[in-house]
Every structure is written in C-alpha cells, then in structure tokens.
Short mmCIF file of C-alpha atoms and ligand atoms in Angstrom, two decimals:
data_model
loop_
_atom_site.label_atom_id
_atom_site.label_comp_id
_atom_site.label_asym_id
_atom_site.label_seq_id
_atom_site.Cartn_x
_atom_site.Cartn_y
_atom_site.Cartn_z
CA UNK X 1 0.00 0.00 0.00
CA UNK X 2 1.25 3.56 -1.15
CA UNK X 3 2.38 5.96 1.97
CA UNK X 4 -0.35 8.68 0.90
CA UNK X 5 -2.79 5.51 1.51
CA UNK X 6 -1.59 4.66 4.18
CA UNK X 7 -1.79 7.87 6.01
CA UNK X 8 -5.34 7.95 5.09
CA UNK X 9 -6.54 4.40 6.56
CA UNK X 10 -8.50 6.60 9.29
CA UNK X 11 -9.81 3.59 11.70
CA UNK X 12 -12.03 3.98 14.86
CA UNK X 13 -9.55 3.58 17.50
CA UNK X 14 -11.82 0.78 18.99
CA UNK X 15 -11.57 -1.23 15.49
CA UNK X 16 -10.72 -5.10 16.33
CA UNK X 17 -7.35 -5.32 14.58
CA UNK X 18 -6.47 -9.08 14.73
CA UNK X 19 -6.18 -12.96 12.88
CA UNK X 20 -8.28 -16.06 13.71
CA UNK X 21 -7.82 -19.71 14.63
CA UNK X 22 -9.80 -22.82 15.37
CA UNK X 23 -8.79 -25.20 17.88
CA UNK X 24 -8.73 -28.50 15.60
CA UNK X 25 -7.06 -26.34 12.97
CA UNK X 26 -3.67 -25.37 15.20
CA UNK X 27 -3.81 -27.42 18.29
CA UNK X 28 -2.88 -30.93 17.53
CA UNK X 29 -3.72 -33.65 19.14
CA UNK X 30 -7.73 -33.80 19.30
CA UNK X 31 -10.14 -36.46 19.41
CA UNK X 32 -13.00 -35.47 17.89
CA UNK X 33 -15.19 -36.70 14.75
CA UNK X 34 -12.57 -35.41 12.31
CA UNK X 35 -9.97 -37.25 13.91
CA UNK X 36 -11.59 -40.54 13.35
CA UNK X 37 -12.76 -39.34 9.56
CA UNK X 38 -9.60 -38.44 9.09
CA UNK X 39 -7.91 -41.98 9.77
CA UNK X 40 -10.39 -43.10 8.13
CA UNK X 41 -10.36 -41.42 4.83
CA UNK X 42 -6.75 -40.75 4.44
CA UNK X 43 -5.43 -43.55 1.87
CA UNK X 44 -8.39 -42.83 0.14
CA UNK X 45 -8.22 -38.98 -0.15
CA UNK X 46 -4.09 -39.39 -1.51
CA UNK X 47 -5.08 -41.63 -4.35
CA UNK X 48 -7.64 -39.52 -5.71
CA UNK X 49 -5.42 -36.01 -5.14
CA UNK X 50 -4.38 -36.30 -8.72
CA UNK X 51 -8.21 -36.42 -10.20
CA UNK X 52 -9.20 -33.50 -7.21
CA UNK X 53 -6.62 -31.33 -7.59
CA UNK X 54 -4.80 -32.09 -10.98
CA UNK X 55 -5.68 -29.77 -12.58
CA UNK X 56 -3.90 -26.63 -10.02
CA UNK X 57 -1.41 -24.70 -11.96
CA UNK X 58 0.57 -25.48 -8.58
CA UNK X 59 0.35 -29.19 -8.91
CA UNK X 60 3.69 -30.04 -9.67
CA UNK X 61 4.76 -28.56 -6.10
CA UNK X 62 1.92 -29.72 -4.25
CA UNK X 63 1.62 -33.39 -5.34
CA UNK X 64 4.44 -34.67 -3.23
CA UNK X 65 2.05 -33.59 -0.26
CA UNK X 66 -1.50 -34.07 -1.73
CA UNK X 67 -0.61 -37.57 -2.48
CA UNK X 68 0.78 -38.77 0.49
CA UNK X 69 -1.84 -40.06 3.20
CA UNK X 70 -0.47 -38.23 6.02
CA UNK X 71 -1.10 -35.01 4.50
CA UNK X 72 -4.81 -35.67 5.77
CA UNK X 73 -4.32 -36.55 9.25
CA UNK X 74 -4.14 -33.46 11.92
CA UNK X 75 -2.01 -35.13 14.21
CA UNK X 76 0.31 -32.73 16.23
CA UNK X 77 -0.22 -29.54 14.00
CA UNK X 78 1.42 -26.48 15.27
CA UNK X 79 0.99 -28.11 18.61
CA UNK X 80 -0.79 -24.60 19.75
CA UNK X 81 -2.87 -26.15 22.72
CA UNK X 82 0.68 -26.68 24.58
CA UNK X 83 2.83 -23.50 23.13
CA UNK X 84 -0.49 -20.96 22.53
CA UNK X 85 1.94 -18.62 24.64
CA UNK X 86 4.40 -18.44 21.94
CA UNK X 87 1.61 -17.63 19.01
CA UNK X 88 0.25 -14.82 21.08
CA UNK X 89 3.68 -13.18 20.99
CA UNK X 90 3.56 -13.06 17.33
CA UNK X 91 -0.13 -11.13 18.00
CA UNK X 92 1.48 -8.79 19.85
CA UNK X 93 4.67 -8.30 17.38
CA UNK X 94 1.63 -7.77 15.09
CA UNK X 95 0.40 -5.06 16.71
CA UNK X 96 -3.51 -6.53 17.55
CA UNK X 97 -5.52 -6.11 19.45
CA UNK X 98 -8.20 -8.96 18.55
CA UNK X 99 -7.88 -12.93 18.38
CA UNK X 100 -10.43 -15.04 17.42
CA UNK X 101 -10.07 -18.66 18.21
CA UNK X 102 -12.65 -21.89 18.82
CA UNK X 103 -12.95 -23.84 22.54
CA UNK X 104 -12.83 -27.67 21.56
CA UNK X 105 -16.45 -29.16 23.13
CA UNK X 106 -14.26 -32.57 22.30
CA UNK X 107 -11.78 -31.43 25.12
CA UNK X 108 -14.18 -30.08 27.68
CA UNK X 109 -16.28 -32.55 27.63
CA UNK X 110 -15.00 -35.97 26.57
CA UNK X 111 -17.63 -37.68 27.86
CA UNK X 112 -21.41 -37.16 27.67
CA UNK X 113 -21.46 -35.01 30.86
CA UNK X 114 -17.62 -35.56 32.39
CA UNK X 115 -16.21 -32.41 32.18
CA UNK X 116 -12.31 -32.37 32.19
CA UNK X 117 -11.31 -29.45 34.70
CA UNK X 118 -7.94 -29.06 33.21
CA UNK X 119 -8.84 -28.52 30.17
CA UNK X 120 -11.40 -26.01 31.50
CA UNK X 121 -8.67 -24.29 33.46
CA UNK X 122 -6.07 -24.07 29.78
CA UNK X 123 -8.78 -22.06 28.15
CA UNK X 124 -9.48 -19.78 30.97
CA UNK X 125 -5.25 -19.42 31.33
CA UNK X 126 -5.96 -18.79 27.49
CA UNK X 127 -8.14 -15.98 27.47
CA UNK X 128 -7.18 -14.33 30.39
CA UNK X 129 -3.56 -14.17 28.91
CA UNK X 130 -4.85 -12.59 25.91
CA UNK X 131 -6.82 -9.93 28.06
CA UNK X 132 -3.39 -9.09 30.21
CA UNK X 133 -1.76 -8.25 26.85
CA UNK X 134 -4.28 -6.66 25.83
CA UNK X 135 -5.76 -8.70 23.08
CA UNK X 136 -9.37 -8.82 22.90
CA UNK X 137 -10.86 -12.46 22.77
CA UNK X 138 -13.62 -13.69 20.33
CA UNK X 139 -14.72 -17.03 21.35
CA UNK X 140 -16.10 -19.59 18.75
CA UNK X 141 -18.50 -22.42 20.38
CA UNK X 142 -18.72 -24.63 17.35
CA UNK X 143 -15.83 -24.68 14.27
CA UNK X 144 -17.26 -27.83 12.59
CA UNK X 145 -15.69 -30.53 15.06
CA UNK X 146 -17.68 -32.23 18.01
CA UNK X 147 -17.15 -34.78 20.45
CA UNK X 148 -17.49 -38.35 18.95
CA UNK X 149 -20.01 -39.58 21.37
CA UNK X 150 -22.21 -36.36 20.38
CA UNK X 151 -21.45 -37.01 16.76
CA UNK X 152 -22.23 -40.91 17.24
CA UNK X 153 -26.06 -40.03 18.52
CA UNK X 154 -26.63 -38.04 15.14
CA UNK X 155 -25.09 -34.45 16.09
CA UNK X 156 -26.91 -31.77 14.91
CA UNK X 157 -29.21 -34.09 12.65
CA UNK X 158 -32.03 -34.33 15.85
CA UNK X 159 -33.01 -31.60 17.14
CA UNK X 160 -33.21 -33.39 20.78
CA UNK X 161 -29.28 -33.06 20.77
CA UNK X 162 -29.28 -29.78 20.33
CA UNK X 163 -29.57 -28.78 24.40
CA UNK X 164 -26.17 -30.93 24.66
CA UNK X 165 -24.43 -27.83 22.83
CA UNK X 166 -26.45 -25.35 24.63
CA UNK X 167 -25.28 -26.89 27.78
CA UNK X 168 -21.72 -27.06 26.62
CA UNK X 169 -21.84 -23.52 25.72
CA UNK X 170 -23.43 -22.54 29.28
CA UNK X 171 -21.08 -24.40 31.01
CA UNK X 172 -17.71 -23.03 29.04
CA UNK X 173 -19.12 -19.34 28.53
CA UNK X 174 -19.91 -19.19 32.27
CA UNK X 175 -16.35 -20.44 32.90
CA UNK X 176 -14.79 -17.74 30.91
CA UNK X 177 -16.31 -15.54 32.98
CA UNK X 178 -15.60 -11.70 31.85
CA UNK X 179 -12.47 -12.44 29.99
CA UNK X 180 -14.71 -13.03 27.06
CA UNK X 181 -17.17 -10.45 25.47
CA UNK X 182 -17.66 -11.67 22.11
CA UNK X 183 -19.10 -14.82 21.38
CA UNK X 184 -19.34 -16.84 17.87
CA UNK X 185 -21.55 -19.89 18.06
CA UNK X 186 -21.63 -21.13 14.97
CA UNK X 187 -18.95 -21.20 12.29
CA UNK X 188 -20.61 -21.00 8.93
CA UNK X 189 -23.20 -23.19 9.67
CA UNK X 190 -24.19 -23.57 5.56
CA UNK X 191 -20.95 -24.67 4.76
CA UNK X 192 -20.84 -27.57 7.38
CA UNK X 193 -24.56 -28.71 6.39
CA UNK X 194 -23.71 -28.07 2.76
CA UNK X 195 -20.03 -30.17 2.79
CA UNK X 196 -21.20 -32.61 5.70
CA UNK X 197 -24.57 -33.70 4.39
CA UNK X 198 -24.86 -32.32 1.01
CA UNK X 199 -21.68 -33.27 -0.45
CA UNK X 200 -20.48 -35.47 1.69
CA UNK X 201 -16.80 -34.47 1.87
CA UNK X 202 -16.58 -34.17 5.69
CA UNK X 203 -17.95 -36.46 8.12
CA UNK X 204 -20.20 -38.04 8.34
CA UNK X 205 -19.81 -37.98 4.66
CA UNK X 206 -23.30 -38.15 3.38
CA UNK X 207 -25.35 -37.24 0.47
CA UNK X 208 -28.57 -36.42 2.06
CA UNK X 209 -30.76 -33.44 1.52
CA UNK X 210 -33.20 -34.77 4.35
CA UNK X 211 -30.72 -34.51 7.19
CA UNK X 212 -28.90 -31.89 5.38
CA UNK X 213 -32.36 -29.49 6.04
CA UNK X 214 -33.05 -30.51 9.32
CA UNK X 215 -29.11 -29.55 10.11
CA UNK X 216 -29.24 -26.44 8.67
CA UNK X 217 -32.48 -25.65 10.69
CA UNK X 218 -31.52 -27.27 14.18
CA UNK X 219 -28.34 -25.35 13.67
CA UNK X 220 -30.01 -22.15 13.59
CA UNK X 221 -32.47 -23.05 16.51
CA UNK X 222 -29.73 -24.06 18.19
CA UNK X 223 -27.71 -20.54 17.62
CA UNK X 224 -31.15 -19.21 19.35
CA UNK X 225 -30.93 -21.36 21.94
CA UNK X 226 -27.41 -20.50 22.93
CA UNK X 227 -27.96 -16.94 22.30
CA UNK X 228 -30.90 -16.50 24.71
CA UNK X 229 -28.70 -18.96 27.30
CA UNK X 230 -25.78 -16.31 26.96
CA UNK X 231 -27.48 -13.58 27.20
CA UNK X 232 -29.52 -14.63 30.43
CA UNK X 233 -25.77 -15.04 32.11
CA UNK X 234 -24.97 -11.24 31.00
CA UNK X 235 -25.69 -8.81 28.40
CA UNK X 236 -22.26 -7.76 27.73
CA UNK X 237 -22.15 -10.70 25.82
CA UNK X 238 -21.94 -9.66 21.98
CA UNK X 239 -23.34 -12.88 20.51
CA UNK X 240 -23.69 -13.91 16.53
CA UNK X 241 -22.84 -16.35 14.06
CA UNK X 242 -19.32 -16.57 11.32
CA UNK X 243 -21.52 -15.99 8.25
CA UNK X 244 -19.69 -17.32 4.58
CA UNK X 245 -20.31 -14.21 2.54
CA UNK X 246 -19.27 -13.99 -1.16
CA UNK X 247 -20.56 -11.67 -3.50
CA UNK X 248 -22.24 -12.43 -6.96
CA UNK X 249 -22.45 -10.81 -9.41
CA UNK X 250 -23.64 -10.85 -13.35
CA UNK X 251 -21.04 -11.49 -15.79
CA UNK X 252 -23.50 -10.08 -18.69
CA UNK X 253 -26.93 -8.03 -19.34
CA UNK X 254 -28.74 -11.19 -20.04
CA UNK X 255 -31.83 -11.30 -17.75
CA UNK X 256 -31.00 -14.65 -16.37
CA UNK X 257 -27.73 -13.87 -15.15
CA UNK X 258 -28.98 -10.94 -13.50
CA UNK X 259 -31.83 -12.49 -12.06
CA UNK X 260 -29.74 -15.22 -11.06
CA UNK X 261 -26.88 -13.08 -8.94
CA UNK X 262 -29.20 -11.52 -7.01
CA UNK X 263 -31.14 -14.99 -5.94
CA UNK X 264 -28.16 -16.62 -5.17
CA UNK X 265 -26.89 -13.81 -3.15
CA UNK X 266 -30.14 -13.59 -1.34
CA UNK X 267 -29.97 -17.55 -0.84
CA UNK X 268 -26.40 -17.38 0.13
CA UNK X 269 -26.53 -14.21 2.77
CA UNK X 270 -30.23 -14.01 4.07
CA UNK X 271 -31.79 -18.00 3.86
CA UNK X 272 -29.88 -18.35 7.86
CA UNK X 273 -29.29 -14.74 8.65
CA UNK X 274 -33.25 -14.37 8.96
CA UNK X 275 -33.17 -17.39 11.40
CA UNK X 276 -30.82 -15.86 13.82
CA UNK X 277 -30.53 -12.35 13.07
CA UNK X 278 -32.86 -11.05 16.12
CA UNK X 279 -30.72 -13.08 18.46
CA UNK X 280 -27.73 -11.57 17.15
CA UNK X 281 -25.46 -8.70 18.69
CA UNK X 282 -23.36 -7.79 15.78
CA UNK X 283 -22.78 -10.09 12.31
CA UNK X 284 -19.57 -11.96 12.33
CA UNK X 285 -18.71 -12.41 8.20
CA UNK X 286 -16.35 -14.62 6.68
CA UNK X 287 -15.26 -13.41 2.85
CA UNK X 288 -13.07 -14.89 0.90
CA UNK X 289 -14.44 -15.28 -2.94
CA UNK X 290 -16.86 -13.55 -5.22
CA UNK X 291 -18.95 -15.48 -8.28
CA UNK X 292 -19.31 -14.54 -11.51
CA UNK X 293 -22.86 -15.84 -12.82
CA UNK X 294 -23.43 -16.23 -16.36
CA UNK X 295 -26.73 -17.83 -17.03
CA UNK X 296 -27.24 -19.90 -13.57
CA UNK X 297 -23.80 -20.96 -13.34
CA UNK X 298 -20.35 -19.54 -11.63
CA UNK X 299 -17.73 -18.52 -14.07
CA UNK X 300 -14.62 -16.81 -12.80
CA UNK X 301 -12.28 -14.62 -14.49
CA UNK X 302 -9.53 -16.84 -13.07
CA UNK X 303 -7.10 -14.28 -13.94
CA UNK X 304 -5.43 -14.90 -10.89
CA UNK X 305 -5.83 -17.72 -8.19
CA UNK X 306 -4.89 -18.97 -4.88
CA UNK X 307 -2.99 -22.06 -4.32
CA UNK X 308 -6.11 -24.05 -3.87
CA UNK X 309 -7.39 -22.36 -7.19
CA UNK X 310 -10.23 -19.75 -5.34
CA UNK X 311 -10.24 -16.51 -7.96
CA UNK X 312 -8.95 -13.62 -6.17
CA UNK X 313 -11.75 -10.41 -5.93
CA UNK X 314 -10.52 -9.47 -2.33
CA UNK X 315 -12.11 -5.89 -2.89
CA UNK X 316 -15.32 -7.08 -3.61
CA UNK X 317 -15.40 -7.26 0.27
CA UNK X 318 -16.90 -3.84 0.19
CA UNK X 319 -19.69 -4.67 -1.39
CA UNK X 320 -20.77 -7.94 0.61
CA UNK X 321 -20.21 -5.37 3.53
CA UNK X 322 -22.79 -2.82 2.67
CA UNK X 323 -25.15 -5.04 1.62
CA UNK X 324 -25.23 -6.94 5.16
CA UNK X 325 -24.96 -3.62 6.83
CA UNK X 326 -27.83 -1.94 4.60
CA UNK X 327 -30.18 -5.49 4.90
CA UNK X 328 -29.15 -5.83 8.96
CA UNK X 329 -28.27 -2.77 10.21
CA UNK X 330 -25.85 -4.83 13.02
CA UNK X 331 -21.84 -3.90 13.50
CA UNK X 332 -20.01 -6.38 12.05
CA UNK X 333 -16.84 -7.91 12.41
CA UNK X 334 -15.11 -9.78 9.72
CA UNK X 335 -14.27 -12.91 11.50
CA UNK X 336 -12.00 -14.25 8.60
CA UNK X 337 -10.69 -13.18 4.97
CA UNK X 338 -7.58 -14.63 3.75
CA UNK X 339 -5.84 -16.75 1.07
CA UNK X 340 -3.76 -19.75 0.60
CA UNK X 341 -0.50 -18.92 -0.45
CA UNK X 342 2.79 -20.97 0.74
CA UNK X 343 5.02 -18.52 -1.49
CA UNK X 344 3.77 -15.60 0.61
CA UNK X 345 3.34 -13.66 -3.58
CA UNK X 346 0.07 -12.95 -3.05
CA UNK X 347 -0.89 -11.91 0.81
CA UNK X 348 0.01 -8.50 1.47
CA UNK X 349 -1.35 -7.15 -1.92
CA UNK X 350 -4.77 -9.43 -0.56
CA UNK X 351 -4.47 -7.96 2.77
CA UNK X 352 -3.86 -4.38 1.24
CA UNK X 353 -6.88 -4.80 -1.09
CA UNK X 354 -9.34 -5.97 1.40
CA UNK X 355 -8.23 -3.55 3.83
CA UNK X 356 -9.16 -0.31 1.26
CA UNK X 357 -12.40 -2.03 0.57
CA UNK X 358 -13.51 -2.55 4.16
CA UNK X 359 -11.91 1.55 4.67
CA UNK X 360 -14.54 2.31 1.36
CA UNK X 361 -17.54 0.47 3.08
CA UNK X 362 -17.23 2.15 6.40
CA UNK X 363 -16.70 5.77 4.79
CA UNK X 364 -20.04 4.60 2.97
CA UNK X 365 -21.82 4.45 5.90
CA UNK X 366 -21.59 0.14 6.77
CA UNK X 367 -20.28 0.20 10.71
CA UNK X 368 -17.61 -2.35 10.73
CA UNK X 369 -16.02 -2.99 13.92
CA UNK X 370 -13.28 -5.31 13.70
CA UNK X 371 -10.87 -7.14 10.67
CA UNK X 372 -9.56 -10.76 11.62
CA UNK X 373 -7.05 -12.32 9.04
CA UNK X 374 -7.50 -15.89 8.55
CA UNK X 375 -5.44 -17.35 9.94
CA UNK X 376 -2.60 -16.21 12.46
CA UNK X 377 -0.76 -19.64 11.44
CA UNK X 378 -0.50 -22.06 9.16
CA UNK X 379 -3.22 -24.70 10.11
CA UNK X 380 -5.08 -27.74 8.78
CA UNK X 381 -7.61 -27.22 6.00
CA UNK X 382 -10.19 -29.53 6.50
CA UNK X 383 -10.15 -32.26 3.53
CA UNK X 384 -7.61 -30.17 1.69
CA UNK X 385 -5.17 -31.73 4.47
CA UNK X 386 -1.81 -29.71 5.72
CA UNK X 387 -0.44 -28.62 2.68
CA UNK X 388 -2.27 -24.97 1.54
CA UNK X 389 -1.01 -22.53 3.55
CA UNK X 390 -3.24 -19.37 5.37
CA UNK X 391 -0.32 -18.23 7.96
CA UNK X 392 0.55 -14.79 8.69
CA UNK X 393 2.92 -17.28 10.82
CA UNK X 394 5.20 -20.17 8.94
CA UNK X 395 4.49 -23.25 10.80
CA UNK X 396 7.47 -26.07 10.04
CA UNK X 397 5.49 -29.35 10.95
CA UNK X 398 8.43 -31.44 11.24
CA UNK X 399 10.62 -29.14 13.90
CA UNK X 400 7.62 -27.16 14.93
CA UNK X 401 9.27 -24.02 14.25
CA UNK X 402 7.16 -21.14 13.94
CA UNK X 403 8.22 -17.82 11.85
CA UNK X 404 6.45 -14.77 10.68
CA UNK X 405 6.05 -14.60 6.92
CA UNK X 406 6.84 -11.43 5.76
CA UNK X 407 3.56 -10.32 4.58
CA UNK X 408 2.83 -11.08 8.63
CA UNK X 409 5.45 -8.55 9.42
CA UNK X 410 4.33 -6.03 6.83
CA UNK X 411 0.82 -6.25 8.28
CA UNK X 412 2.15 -5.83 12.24
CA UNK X 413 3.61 -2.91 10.76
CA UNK X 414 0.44 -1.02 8.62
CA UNK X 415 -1.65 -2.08 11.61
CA UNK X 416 1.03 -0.66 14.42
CA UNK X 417 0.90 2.80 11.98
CA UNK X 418 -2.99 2.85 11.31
CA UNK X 419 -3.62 2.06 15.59
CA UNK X 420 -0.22 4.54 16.27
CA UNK X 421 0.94 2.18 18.80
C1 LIG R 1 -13.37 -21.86 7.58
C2 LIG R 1 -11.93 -22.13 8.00
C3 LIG R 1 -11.10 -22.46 6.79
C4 LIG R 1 -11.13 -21.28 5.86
C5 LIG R 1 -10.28 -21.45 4.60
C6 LIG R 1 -13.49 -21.05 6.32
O1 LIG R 1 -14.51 -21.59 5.56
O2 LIG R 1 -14.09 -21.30 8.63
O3 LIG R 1 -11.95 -23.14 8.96
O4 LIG R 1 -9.80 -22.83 7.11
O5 LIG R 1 -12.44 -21.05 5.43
O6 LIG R 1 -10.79 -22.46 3.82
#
C-alpha cells in the first residue's frame, strides 16, 4: 500500500485489529469426529489427489504432499494447545488487538457429561492471557468438530441433541467468565450442512438433503438457543454467528444472469441470517471469494488464483459489507478473509486490497467494527489436508518451528501505523 494511503486508513480507535484460529485447525492432538474421519479417509483422499486437484497450476509442487496419506491426518499440527503462549507473541509483534479462536467441546467434555477441569482451566489461562496483553478475545463455540459420542447419537441431525451444545456452551461461557465479550456460536453453519450432508466431503460424509435441512435448521435453533442462554448469564455478551459471505455478481446483461446473482446472493446471505438475526449482537462475516454468474452458473475470471485455485476479488469485500450492513443494520466484524499462499506472492497485496475495501464500506456508511485475518498460522484445512497454507505465521510441521512470513510482518507494521501504537 502507497504511503499517501496509508496515512489515510482513518480507523475507529476501537476497530478489532487481529487474525483467527480454530482449535482443531492449530492445536494438535484432538479427538474429535474429524480425527476418526480423518484416519479413516486418508489412503483414500491421496489416491484420488491427482483427479481433485490435478488440474492446479501449482500441482507439480503440491503433489508430493497431496498424495501422500499423512497429508490428511491433523495429528500434532502447530501443537498450539501446549505453546499458545508463543503464538500470542507473534499477535502482539503484530500489533492486535483482537484474536479469534474456537474452545474444543471434544476437550471439555470428553464424555457425555464428564467435564475435564484441566482442560477447562487451559482455556481460561488462554483468554485471560490474551486480556493481560491486551488482546481482545472472540470465542467460537462450534468450528465444525464435536465430540465423537455427540457425533455418534446423530449431532446436529435431531433436534433433541441440540440442548447438549447449549449446555456445553453454558457451562464453558460461564467459565470464561468476563475475559470473554464476544461470542461466535456457529462457524458457517451452511458450509458444514452443505459439505457434511450435502456433499459429503466431511464427516459423516453423506449425500442427504433430508438430514442436510433438518441440520441447517436445528443449527439455527440451536444458535437461538445458545444466544438466549448467553445472554440470560450477562448482556455484555456480543453474541452472533461466522456468516460465509461472497458476492455475486452478473457477468453479462442477459436477464437470467442478472436475475440469477441476485437470488443466489439472497440464498447465500439471508436464507440463515433471517433465522438468527434477532438473536444476534453484531454479524460476524467470513469473505473470501466472489462469483461470476453467467446464465445460472459460476464462471470466474480466473485471472489470478490462490494455491487451492479460489479466484482472487478481495475488494469485492466492500460490497458484501454494505449489503449486510444496509439489509441488517448490526456492527459487524469480519471474522476471517484470507488466502492460501505458501510462497507468501500474493498476501500482502490481498491484505492491502481488502483492507481499502472494508476503509470504502465504512466511509459509505456500513459500521464495521473489527478485521480478523484468517489465519494467524499455518493450520489444517479440513479435507484439503496440511499442505495450503493461510499463515501470517510459517508453521514447520516437522521441527515445529514457527516464523512470521513477511507479509505477517508487513501487516504488524500497517496495523502498528494505522492504531499509532
Ligand atoms: C473456515 C476455516 C477455513 C477457511 C479457509 C473457512 O470456511 O471457517 O476453517 O480454514 O475457510 O478455507
């Protein structure tokens, strides 16, 4: 970003400033329903990397990884639950004043009702560090794992389960006491419906628009649910969902395509929104891609992708910010935005890009509150396995050295100018 620009990224000084975990994601050594999926799933998901992701213009680099089997199991990760101390130093080197990060429900409670006191203690030593260096926590309740014995009754598939999260969330939230103020219950509930039980390419792996519905729905009652149950213990708590936001638009005049963009963006932003939106505090927003819609289907420009091939728009964040402002009138935070990029070619000009367009929406009236990169440090990607890479921090899995990429230490640096600190 040009100096003039720079000096004109005027910020409330209260803006969240920060980057964004989730516990299976960096901590290593979960058990959860990933963990078994993963074991499960891993030979399986190497010898089909080729026909998946073949045809990446990064392929040649990434096949060593994508086709071996241990690419897809978590296992230690950045080992975060045991050296979390270390990451926060790189927050503060940063300059932030915001983390975002999930409490595993597989940890806290590993049994049905057994809850595990120590682990209970770590994440109240976890927050309350970040509060003494000043680092505002934002607390995620569910990021797509869950305890197996929860998963093995059907999850979020009966709506009778649903008051095992609640209770969870009670439990943990009332634990945390006032170190936490902000509170995410759901991570993009859509996606995990969509990939769980419409696609099928996370556990439980299924293919079924039945229990993919009734998900979807018992998710949202069950935001409610926690919602009212958090806000009965306090109503400092800022409560709301991670909402996947991408913005469509048409690629021509024709009718269709127009018509199109606007359904799909209506399907995409507002279907859930309307479900939980009155129990809802600010709107947490994840953005990473827009969609091109010709006719009723997605064409990119593809001029220029990520190393897991998503097209890269990341000004377009602007406009998926007004529009949830103007339809919701709530604060929002952006809760993630980020790319996968191992050479570290494309972040800062991402980072710089998004940044302007969030700077464009607010000065056109949207009230955002708060910018969290995704993700503080290299971490697993779900069925993509270990090898894209999302850190502002360079996690070695073999030594588990950690070190600051340098589009990490040009961000410390705008942020440290734009908060003068
Ligand atoms: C998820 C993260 C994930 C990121 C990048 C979001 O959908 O919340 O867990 O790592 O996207 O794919």
């Amino acid at each position: 970003m040009q100096k003039d620009k720079e000096n004109k990224l005027d910020f409330p000084k209260s803006f969240l400033w920060g980057a964004s975990v989730s516990a299976h994601q960096v901590e290593g050594g979960n058990h959860n329903q990933w963990t078994v999926w993963e074991l499960e799933s891993a030979k399986n998901k190497a010898k089909q990397a080729k026909a998946e992701l073949g045809m990446l213009d990064n392929w040649a680099e990434i096949r060593g990884q994508a086709e071996d089997p241990e690419n897809y199991v978590s296992g230690d990760l950045a080992d975060h639950y045991n050296r979390y101390l270390e990451d926060f130093d790189f927050i503060e080197r940063m300059n932030l004043n915001a983390f975002r990060f999930s409490v595993e429900w597989s940890r806290v409670e590993p049994e049905e009702g057994c809850w595990n006191l120590e682990v209970i203690k770590h994440y109240k030593d976890y927050t309350n560090e970040l509060r003494r260096r000043g680092i505002e926590p934002i607390v995620t309740l569910f990021h797509f794992t869950l305890p197996v014995w929860f998963s093995d009754m059907g999850g979020f598939e009966r709506r009778s389960n649903v008051k095992l999260f609640t209770r969870f969330a009670k439990k943990i939230i009332r634990e945390l006491g006032s170190s936490v103020r902000f509170i995410v219950t759901l991570n993009e509930p859509e996606i995990y419906a969509i990939k769980s039980y419409h696609s099928g390419g996370w556990p439980p792996g299924l293919n079924d628009n039945i229990k993919f519905w009734r998900v979807l729905n018992n998710l949202a009652y069950a935001h409610r649910q926690v919602a009212r149950e958090i806000h009965k213990l306090g109503r400092r708590y800022k409560v709301s969902i991670s909402k996947n936001s991408k913005y469509y638009y048409a690629g021509d005049d024709a009718l269709l395509s127009k018509i199109s963009a606007v359904f799909m963006q209506y399907i995409q932003d507002d279907y859930f929104t309307k479900k939980v939106i009155k129990h809802c505090d600010f709107l947490g927003v994840n953005y990473y891609f827009t969609s091109r819609i010709y006719g009723y289907r997605t064409h990119n420009p593809n001029d220029d992708l990520s190393d897991i091939g998503w097209d890269l728009q990341p000004g377009d964040i602007q406009l998926v910010l007004e529009r949830l402002y103007k339809k919701y009138n709530l604060p929002i935070i952006i809760t993630e935005n980020g790319i996968a990029d191992s050479n570290d070619a494309k972040r800062r000009w991402w980072i710089s890009q998004t940044i302007s367009g969030i700077h464009k929406a607010i000065r056109n009236g949207a009230k955002v509150d708060g910018y969290l990169h995704w993700s503080l440090m290299d971490n697993f990607e779900w069925a993509y396995g270990k090898w894209p890479k999302f850190g502002l921090v360079e996690i070695d899995y073999e030594t588990g050295g950690r070190k600051l990429r340098p589009s990490g230490a040009w961000y410390g640096k705008l942020i440290g100018k734009i908060r003068k600190v």
